[in-house]
Amino acid sequence: MSWHPQYRSSKFRHVYGKPASKDKCYDCVPITHSVHDNHFCAVNPHFIAVVTECAGGGAFLVIPIQQTGKLDPHYPKICGHKGNVLDIKWNPFNDFVIASCSEDTTVKIWDIPKDLLTKNITNPKKELLGHARRVGLIEWHPTANNILFSSGYDYKIMIWNLDNKEAVILNPVKILDAHKDVVLSMSFNTDGSLLATACRDRKIRLIDPRAGTVLQEASYKSHRVNKVLFLGNMKKLFSTGTSRWNNRQIALWDQNDLSMPLLEEDLDGSSGLLFPFYDSDTHMLYVAGKGDGNIRYYEISPEKPYLNYLMEYRSHLPQKGIGMMPKRGLEVSACEIFRFYKLIPAKSLIEPISMIVPRWSESYQEDIYPLTTGDKPALTAQEWLNGINKGPLLVSLRPGSGAVNSLPQFLEPEPLMKTTDLSQPQGWGGRMPLEDMQKPSETEDSRKRPKVQEKFLKNERTWLSNGFDIFERPPPKNENELLQMFYQQQEEIRRLREMVNQRNVQIKQLELELKNLCTNTGRY
């Protein structure tokens, strides 16, 4: 019997998965038959990209996110690779730029037009040539603009600066040569100062990417790792893999001590790879298995037992790969906190699955949508290469709200006291006598009183409803009037709560803006 209670108080305990209806799915999509262990799908608020079958080379499709239903069999492709495409990733700071890597040893950067594609795209914006063997993984830096990491079967990780104006880049800015086998997974911490890798030699490594040094190395024998993931700012790593008895296994690690896992748990005896996804806003962890139809989800806590099982989304349709929508593309009016795009090659179908928190209210739910990562970079490529670290710039998901790095417009407060003229003589060596100090404040108070009274009268008028003051209106005469008054008071309470929530968001925005300004001034 576990020492921790069986039931926990959590706002995400009843999260459920809701598959999209047939007309909201993407049908007749020729999904790749490659056996490479990758997602094969990348999503942003404008497009969904999926690796597809293509004769005589590698290709992928880019479909507008709203273009659901059956896909035209002659729909244009991005087909500039000479070998199978193994991984695709959207630029987190530009929804119209995507990177792809292939068995032809190249990495290519593509510009996607804002209008509908009318013909195949074969000429990339940039081509990165550095790997000696096929390239299996690519990752964009989470906070620095135009920094791309690529990993190949030559056991090397290369860092590319895409601010380089050349169309063909031959030399990366840095080569990480710390692995003795193929890198299976890469993950950054929140500010991108650390890189965690999972290698085919069964080891997890924690690397400083700019120095190229290995800070930590896990050689735990009973956990053969396949995928590794940073858990936001919790200073923990999560990994999926297999046990000695070939059971699928998950493990939780302390970032500062990789000698032993904090937690180790066998899931089942299936053979498909487990893909982990982490939502740092809700501290929820999702685990989807290749070849499975289900998605398990957990809640991460900083203390024991660390990993709290919530629920499991079940489906009879197995997934080959899976993509995820960034938080800024979610439907907040439906209390959607995560969205997957499930690749089902048996039916040539891409099925969106929304993870929803059940709520009765239709208003914006502040508690499940904290400030989240936006689409603006915190650093330039050169700043990051010079050694500067900075967390992501955050935005609010509330409809109509702006980015955190833009200050809200407020009226300038009136000064409480006029500034004293330093040229005037003052008593006691420049100090103002106490009596003289009190006089300006008294006059200011007398000036302030009419203004305060005017504001109070204006506020009083806002409480008027249907010609009556809601505090002094006559009592209701019948049940209908009583219900009407009740509903009006409920609406007033809801409006006041919205005002308080807006003020809280503005306060958080100002605090983060001040923090960003302090960081910038400290840097210079």
mmCIF file of N, CA and C in Angstrom, residues 404-466:
data_model
loop_
_atom_site.group_PDB
_atom_site.id
_atom_site.type_symbol
_atom_site.label_atom_id
_atom_site.label_comp_id
_atom_site.label_asym_id
_atom_site.label_seq_id
_atom_site.Cartn_x
_atom_site.Cartn_y
_atom_site.Cartn_z
ATOM 1 N N VAL A 404 3.395 39.831 -23.461
ATOM 2 C CA VAL A 404 3.862 40.338 -22.169
ATOM 3 C C VAL A 404 4.890 41.433 -22.354
ATOM 4 N N ASN A 405 5.696 41.335 -23.431
ATOM 5 C CA ASN A 405 6.767 42.301 -23.587
ATOM 6 C C ASN A 405 6.254 43.658 -24.078
ATOM 7 N N SER A 406 4.961 43.812 -24.279
ATOM 8 C CA SER A 406 4.411 45.124 -24.590
ATOM 9 C C SER A 406 3.686 45.636 -23.355
ATOM 10 N N LEU A 407 4.103 46.812 -22.886
ATOM 11 C CA LEU A 407 3.530 47.354 -21.646
ATOM 12 C C LEU A 407 2.071 47.753 -21.850
ATOM 13 N N PRO A 408 1.192 47.390 -20.937
ATOM 14 C CA PRO A 408 -0.192 47.870 -21.022
ATOM 15 C C PRO A 408 -0.239 49.389 -20.893
ATOM 16 N N GLN A 409 -1.186 49.999 -21.568
ATOM 17 C CA GLN A 409 -1.306 51.450 -21.544
ATOM 18 C C GLN A 409 -2.104 51.870 -20.311
ATOM 19 N N PHE A 410 -1.484 52.658 -19.449
ATOM 20 C CA PHE A 410 -2.150 53.173 -18.262
ATOM 21 C C PHE A 410 -2.075 54.691 -18.284
ATOM 22 N N LEU A 411 -3.070 55.327 -17.647
ATOM 23 C CA LEU A 411 -3.004 56.775 -17.487
ATOM 24 C C LEU A 411 -1.914 57.135 -16.497
ATOM 25 N N GLU A 412 -1.211 58.216 -16.766
ATOM 26 C CA GLU A 412 -0.131 58.620 -15.875
ATOM 27 C C GLU A 412 -0.729 59.119 -14.567
ATOM 28 N N PRO A 413 -0.250 58.646 -13.416
ATOM 29 C CA PRO A 413 -0.787 59.120 -12.132
ATOM 30 C C PRO A 413 -0.392 60.567 -11.881
ATOM 31 N N GLU A 414 -1.285 61.275 -11.222
ATOM 32 C CA GLU A 414 -0.978 62.663 -10.889
ATOM 33 C C GLU A 414 0.034 62.690 -9.757
ATOM 34 N N PRO A 415 0.987 63.622 -9.801
ATOM 35 C CA PRO A 415 1.977 63.683 -8.720
ATOM 36 C C PRO A 415 1.335 64.063 -7.402
ATOM 37 N N LEU A 416 1.777 63.416 -6.317
ATOM 38 C CA LEU A 416 1.225 63.709 -4.996
ATOM 39 C C LEU A 416 1.696 65.053 -4.477
ATOM 40 N N MET A 417 2.870 65.490 -4.908
ATOM 41 C CA MET A 417 3.437 66.732 -4.378
ATOM 42 C C MET A 417 4.261 67.390 -5.469
ATOM 43 N N LYS A 418 4.157 68.680 -5.568
ATOM 44 C CA LYS A 418 4.988 69.399 -6.528
ATOM 45 C C LYS A 418 6.435 69.314 -6.111
ATOM 46 N N THR A 419 7.307 69.202 -7.097
ATOM 47 C CA THR A 419 8.727 69.149 -6.779
ATOM 48 C C THR A 419 9.186 70.514 -6.306
ATOM 49 N N THR A 420 9.972 70.525 -5.251
ATOM 50 C CA THR A 420 10.422 71.793 -4.675
ATOM 51 C C THR A 420 11.521 72.381 -5.543
ATOM 52 N N ASP A 421 11.524 73.699 -5.638
ATOM 53 C CA ASP A 421 12.541 74.398 -6.406
ATOM 54 C C ASP A 421 13.815 74.461 -5.576
ATOM 55 N N LEU A 422 14.887 73.830 -6.073
ATOM 56 C CA LEU A 422 16.132 73.763 -5.317
ATOM 57 C C LEU A 422 16.837 75.112 -5.219
ATOM 58 N N SER A 423 16.432 76.052 -6.088
ATOM 59 C CA SER A 423 17.096 77.362 -6.039
ATOM 60 C C SER A 423 16.561 78.226 -4.902
ATOM 61 N N GLN A 424 15.380 77.869 -4.335
ATOM 62 C CA GLN A 424 14.815 78.662 -3.243
ATOM 63 C C GLN A 424 15.546 78.357 -1.949
ATOM 64 N N PRO A 425 15.760 79.351 -1.085
ATOM 65 C CA PRO A 425 16.421 79.094 0.200
ATOM 66 C C PRO A 425 15.516 78.288 1.114
ATOM 67 N N GLN A 426 16.099 77.327 1.834
ATOM 68 C CA GLN A 426 15.356 76.464 2.730
ATOM 69 C C GLN A 426 16.041 76.454 4.082
ATOM 70 N N GLY A 427 15.233 76.265 5.110
ATOM 71 C CA GLY A 427 15.750 76.292 6.467
ATOM 72 C C GLY A 427 16.577 75.076 6.794
ATOM 73 N N TRP A 428 17.424 75.212 7.818
ATOM 74 C CA TRP A 428 18.252 74.137 8.352
ATOM 75 C C TRP A 428 19.065 73.429 7.274
ATOM 76 N N GLY A 429 19.815 74.251 6.530
ATOM 77 C CA GLY A 429 20.754 73.677 5.566
ATOM 78 C C GLY A 429 20.073 72.925 4.450
ATOM 79 N N GLY A 430 19.003 73.527 3.911
ATOM 80 C CA GLY A 430 18.367 72.896 2.762
ATOM 81 C C GLY A 430 17.200 72.018 3.130
ATOM 82 N N ARG A 431 16.930 71.755 4.410
ATOM 83 C CA ARG A 431 15.772 70.941 4.786
ATOM 84 C C ARG A 431 14.554 71.832 4.963
ATOM 85 N N MET A 432 13.400 71.335 4.595
ATOM 86 C CA MET A 432 12.163 72.103 4.722
ATOM 87 C C MET A 432 11.606 71.924 6.133
ATOM 88 N N PRO A 433 11.207 73.007 6.806
ATOM 89 C CA PRO A 433 10.614 72.875 8.135
ATOM 90 C C PRO A 433 9.361 72.020 8.083
ATOM 91 N N LEU A 434 9.039 71.410 9.238
ATOM 92 C CA LEU A 434 7.910 70.494 9.312
ATOM 93 C C LEU A 434 6.600 71.197 8.977
ATOM 94 N N GLU A 435 6.452 72.463 9.450
ATOM 95 C CA GLU A 435 5.205 73.166 9.178
ATOM 96 C C GLU A 435 5.036 73.401 7.679
ATOM 97 N N ASP A 436 6.176 73.791 7.014
ATOM 98 C CA ASP A 436 6.115 74.027 5.571
ATOM 99 C C ASP A 436 5.860 72.737 4.809
ATOM 100 N N MET A 437 6.356 71.614 5.359
ATOM 101 C CA MET A 437 6.132 70.328 4.681
ATOM 102 C C MET A 437 4.667 69.927 4.765
ATOM 103 N N GLN A 438 3.997 70.294 5.852
ATOM 104 C CA GLN A 438 2.611 69.886 6.016
ATOM 105 C C GLN A 438 1.670 70.704 5.144
ATOM 106 N N LYS A 439 2.014 71.956 4.859
ATOM 107 C CA LYS A 439 1.106 72.821 4.119
ATOM 108 C C LYS A 439 0.823 72.323 2.701
ATOM 109 N N PRO A 440 1.861 71.961 1.932
ATOM 110 C CA PRO A 440 1.542 71.484 0.574
ATOM 111 C C PRO A 440 0.642 70.269 0.585
ATOM 112 N N SER A 441 0.865 69.353 1.539
ATOM 113 C CA SER A 441 0.030 68.153 1.561
ATOM 114 C C SER A 441 -1.415 68.501 1.883
ATOM 115 N N GLU A 442 -1.606 69.528 2.795
ATOM 116 C CA GLU A 442 -2.974 69.924 3.112
ATOM 117 C C GLU A 442 -3.660 70.516 1.896
ATOM 118 N N THR A 443 -2.921 71.382 1.173
ATOM 119 C CA THR A 443 -3.521 71.980 -0.019
ATOM 120 C C THR A 443 -3.789 70.909 -1.067
ATOM 121 N N GLU A 444 -2.876 69.943 -1.186
ATOM 122 C CA GLU A 444 -3.087 68.861 -2.147
ATOM 123 C C GLU A 444 -4.309 68.052 -1.778
ATOM 124 N N ASP A 445 -4.470 67.799 -0.448
ATOM 125 C CA ASP A 445 -5.637 67.037 -0.008
ATOM 126 C C ASP A 445 -6.919 67.767 -0.382
ATOM 127 N N SER A 446 -6.901 69.117 -0.184
ATOM 128 C CA SER A 446 -8.103 69.887 -0.504
ATOM 129 C C SER A 446 -8.374 69.858 -2.003
ATOM 130 N N ARG A 447 -7.291 69.827 -2.800
ATOM 131 C CA ARG A 447 -7.481 69.749 -4.245
ATOM 132 C C ARG A 447 -7.985 68.369 -4.661
ATOM 133 N N LYS A 448 -7.514 67.351 -3.955
ATOM 134 C CA LYS A 448 -7.843 65.977 -4.322
ATOM 135 C C LYS A 448 -9.296 65.638 -3.999
ATOM 136 N N ARG A 449 -9.831 66.277 -2.915
ATOM 137 C CA ARG A 449 -11.148 65.846 -2.462
ATOM 138 C C ARG A 449 -12.225 65.977 -3.528
ATOM 139 N N PRO A 450 -12.316 67.128 -4.251
ATOM 140 C CA PRO A 450 -13.357 67.207 -5.287
ATOM 141 C C PRO A 450 -13.193 66.114 -6.342
ATOM 142 N N LYS A 451 -11.919 65.824 -6.714
ATOM 143 C CA LYS A 451 -11.690 64.802 -7.738
ATOM 144 C C LYS A 451 -12.124 63.430 -7.239
ATOM 145 N N VAL A 452 -11.780 63.136 -5.984
ATOM 146 C CA VAL A 452 -12.168 61.852 -5.418
ATOM 147 C C VAL A 452 -13.684 61.744 -5.346
ATOM 148 N N GLN A 453 -14.344 62.874 -4.959
ATOM 149 C CA GLN A 453 -15.797 62.847 -4.883
ATOM 150 C C GLN A 453 -16.414 62.640 -6.259
ATOM 151 N N GLU A 454 -15.798 63.286 -7.292
ATOM 152 C CA GLU A 454 -16.303 63.097 -8.653
ATOM 153 C C GLU A 454 -16.182 61.631 -9.071
ATOM 154 N N LYS A 455 -15.011 61.013 -8.770
ATOM 155 C CA LYS A 455 -14.815 59.611 -9.130
ATOM 156 C C LYS A 455 -15.812 58.731 -8.394
ATOM 157 N N PHE A 456 -16.063 59.071 -7.121
ATOM 158 C CA PHE A 456 -16.998 58.268 -6.335
ATOM 159 C C PHE A 456 -18.410 58.347 -6.924
ATOM 160 N N LEU A 457 -18.783 59.572 -7.372
ATOM 161 C CA LEU A 457 -20.099 59.731 -7.969
ATOM 162 C C LEU A 457 -20.201 58.960 -9.282
ATOM 163 N N LYS A 458 -19.100 58.970 -10.054
ATOM 164 C CA LYS A 458 -19.099 58.196 -11.297
ATOM 165 C C LYS A 458 -19.245 56.711 -11.013
ATOM 166 N N ASN A 459 -18.514 56.244 -9.977
ATOM 167 C CA ASN A 459 -18.618 54.832 -9.619
ATOM 168 C C ASN A 459 -20.011 54.486 -9.133
ATOM 169 N N GLU A 460 -20.634 55.484 -8.418
ATOM 170 C CA GLU A 460 -21.984 55.230 -7.908
ATOM 171 C C GLU A 460 -22.953 55.026 -9.061
ATOM 172 N N ARG A 461 -22.738 55.790 -10.144
ATOM 173 C CA ARG A 461 -23.670 55.693 -11.266
ATOM 174 C C ARG A 461 -23.601 54.315 -11.928
ATOM 175 N N THR A 462 -22.431 53.668 -11.833
ATOM 176 C CA THR A 462 -22.306 52.348 -12.476
ATOM 177 C C THR A 462 -23.125 51.300 -11.758
ATOM 178 N N TRP A 463 -23.527 51.562 -10.533
ATOM 179 C CA TRP A 463 -24.331 50.578 -9.803
ATOM 180 C C TRP A 463 -25.824 50.710 -10.127
ATOM 181 N N LEU A 464 -26.199 51.719 -10.917
ATOM 182 C CA LEU A 464 -27.598 51.879 -11.262
ATOM 183 C C LEU A 464 -28.004 50.842 -12.299
ATOM 184 N N SER A 465 -29.130 50.217 -12.095
ATOM 185 C CA SER A 465 -29.620 49.207 -13.024
ATOM 186 C C SER A 465 -31.126 49.380 -13.181
ATOM 187 N N ASN A 466 -31.550 49.588 -14.445
ATOM 188 C CA ASN A 466 -32.975 49.808 -14.744
ATOM 189 C C ASN A 466 -33.552 50.996 -13.969
#
